[in-house]
XYZ file of N, CA and C in Angstrom:
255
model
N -10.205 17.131 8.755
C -10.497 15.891 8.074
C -9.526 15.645 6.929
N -9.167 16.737 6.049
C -8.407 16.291 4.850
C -7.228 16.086 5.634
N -6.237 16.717 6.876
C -5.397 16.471 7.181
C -5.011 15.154 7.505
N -5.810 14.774 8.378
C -6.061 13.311 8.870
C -5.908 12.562 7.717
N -6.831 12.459 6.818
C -6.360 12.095 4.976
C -5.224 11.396 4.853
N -4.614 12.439 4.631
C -3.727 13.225 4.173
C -2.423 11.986 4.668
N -2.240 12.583 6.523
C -1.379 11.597 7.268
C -1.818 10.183 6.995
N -3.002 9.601 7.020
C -2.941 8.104 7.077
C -2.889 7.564 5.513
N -2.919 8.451 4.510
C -2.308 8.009 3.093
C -0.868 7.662 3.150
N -0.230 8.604 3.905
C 1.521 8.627 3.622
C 1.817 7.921 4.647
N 0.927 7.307 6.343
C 1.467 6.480 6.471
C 0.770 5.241 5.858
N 0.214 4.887 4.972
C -0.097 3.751 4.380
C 1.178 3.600 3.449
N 1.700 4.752 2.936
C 2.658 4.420 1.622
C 3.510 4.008 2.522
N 4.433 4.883 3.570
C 5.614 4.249 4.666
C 5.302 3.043 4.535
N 4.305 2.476 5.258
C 4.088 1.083 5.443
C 4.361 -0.181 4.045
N 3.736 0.140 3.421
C 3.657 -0.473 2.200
C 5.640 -0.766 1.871
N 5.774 1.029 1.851
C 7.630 0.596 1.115
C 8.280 -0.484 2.420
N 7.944 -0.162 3.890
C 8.500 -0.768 4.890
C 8.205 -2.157 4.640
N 6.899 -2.793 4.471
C 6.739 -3.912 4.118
C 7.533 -4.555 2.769
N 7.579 -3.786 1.460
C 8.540 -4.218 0.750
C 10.174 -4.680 1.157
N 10.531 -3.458 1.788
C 11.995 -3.468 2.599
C 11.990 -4.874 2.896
N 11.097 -4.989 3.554
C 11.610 -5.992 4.782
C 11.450 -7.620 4.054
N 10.547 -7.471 2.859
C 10.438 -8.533 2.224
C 11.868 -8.874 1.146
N 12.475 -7.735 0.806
C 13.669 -7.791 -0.036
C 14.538 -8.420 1.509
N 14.803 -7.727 2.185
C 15.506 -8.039 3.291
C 15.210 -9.853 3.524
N 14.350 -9.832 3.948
C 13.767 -11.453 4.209
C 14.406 -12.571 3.186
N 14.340 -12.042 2.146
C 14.711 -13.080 0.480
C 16.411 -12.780 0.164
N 17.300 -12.047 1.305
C 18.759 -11.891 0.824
C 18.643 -11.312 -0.568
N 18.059 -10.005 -0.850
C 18.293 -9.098 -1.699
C 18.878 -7.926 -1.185
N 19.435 -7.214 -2.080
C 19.853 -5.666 -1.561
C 18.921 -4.871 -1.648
N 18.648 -4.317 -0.843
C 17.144 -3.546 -0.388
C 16.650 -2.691 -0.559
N 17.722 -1.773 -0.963
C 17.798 -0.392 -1.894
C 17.337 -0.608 -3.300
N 18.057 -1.264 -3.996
C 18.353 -1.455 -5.035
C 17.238 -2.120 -5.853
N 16.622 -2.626 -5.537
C 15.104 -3.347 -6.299
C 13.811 -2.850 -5.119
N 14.348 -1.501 -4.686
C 13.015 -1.480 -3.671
C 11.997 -0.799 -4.139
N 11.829 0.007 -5.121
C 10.870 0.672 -6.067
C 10.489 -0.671 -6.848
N 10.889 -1.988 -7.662
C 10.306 -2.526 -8.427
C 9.930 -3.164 -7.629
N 10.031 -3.849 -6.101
C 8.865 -4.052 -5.393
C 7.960 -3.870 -4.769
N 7.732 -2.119 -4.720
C 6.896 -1.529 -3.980
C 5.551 -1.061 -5.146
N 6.542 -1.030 -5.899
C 5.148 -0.321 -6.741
C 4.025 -0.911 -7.437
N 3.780 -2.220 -7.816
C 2.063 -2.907 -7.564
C 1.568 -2.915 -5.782
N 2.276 -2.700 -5.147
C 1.674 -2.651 -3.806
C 1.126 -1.201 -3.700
N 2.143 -0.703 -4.008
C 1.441 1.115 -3.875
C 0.283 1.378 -4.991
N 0.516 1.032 -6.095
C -0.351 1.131 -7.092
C -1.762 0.293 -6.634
N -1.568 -1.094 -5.718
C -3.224 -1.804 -5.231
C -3.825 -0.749 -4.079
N -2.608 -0.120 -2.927
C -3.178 0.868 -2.627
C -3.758 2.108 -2.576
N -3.100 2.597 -3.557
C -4.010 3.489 -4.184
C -5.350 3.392 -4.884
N -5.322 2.306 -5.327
C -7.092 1.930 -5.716
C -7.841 1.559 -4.817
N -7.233 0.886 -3.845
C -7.675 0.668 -2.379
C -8.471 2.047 -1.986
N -7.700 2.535 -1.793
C -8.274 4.126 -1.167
C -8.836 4.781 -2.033
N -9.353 4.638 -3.656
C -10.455 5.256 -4.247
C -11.196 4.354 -4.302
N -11.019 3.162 -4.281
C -12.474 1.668 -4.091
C -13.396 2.128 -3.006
N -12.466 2.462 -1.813
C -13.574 2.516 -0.362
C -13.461 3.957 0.110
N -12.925 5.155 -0.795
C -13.023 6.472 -0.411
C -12.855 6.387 1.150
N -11.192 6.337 1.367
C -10.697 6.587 2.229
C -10.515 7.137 3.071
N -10.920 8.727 1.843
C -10.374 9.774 2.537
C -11.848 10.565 3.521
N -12.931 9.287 3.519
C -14.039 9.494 4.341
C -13.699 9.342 5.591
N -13.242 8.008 6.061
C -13.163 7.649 7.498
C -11.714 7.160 7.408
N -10.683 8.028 7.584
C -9.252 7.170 7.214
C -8.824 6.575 8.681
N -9.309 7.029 9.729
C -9.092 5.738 11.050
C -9.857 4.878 11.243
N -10.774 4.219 10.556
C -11.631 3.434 10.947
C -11.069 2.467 10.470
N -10.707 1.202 11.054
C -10.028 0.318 10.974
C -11.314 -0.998 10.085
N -12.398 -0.410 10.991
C -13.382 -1.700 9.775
C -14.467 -0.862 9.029
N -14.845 -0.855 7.784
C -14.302 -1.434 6.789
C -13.223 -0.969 6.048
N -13.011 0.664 6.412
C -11.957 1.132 5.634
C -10.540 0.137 5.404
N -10.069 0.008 6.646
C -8.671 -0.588 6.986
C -8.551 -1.695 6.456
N -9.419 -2.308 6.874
C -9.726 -3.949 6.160
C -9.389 -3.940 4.722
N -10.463 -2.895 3.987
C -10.826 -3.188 2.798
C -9.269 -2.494 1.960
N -9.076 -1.473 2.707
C -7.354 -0.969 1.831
C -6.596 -2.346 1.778
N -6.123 -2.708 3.198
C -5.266 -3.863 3.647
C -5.723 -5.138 2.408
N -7.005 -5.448 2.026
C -7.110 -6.364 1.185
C -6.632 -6.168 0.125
N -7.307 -4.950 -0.263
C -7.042 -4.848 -1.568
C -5.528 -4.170 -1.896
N -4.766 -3.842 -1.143
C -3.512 -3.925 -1.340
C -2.490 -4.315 -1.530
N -3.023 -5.626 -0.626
C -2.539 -6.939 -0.925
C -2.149 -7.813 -2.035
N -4.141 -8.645 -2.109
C -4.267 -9.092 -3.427
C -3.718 -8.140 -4.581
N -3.989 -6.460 -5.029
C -3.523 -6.175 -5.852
C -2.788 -6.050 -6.401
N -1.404 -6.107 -5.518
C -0.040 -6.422 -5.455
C 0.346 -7.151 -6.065
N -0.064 -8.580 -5.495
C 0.471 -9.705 -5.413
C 0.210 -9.815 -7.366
N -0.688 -9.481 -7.602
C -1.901 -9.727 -8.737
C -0.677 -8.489 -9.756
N -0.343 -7.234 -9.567
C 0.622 -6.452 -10.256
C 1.601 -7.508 -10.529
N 2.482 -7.862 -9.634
C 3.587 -8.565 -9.303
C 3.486 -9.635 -9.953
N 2.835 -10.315 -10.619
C 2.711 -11.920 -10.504
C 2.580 -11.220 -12.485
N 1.792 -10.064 -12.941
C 1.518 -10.024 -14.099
C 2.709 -9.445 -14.805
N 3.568 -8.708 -13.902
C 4.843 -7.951 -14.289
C 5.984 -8.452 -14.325
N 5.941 -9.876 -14.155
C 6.984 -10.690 -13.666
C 7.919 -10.811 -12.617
């Protein structure tokens, strides 16, 4: 069980930086280069994500766990991002 954890935390983070990537990519930025100052209110909403709905209970269950990370990773992001300039 903690293994399982474990893997679907780090691939949530992959995902998250991949989704940043691809959003620097998308906007003609260099992708490297500002990819930590856009990943990190996303990583930071997911990580509260996954202590909001204790993740590390059912980390394949796609409803409500998945849902509720995916939301709140989102909005929290967006919500970091928007306060950090």
């Amino acid at each position: 069980m903690i293994r399982a954890s474990v893997l679907a935390f780090l691939l949530d983070v992959i995902l998250v930086v991949a989704f940043a990537a691809t959003g620097r990519a998308s906007h003609d930025s260099d992708v490297l280069a500002g990819l930590w100052q856009t990943s990190w209110p996303f990583l930071a909403g997911l990580l509260v994500a996954w202590v909001a709905v204790r993740g590390w209970r059912s980390p394949t269950a796609i409803v409500p766990t998945g849902l509720v990370i995916w939301v709140v990773t989102v909005v929290g992001g967006m919500l970091l991002r928007a306060l950090s300039g």
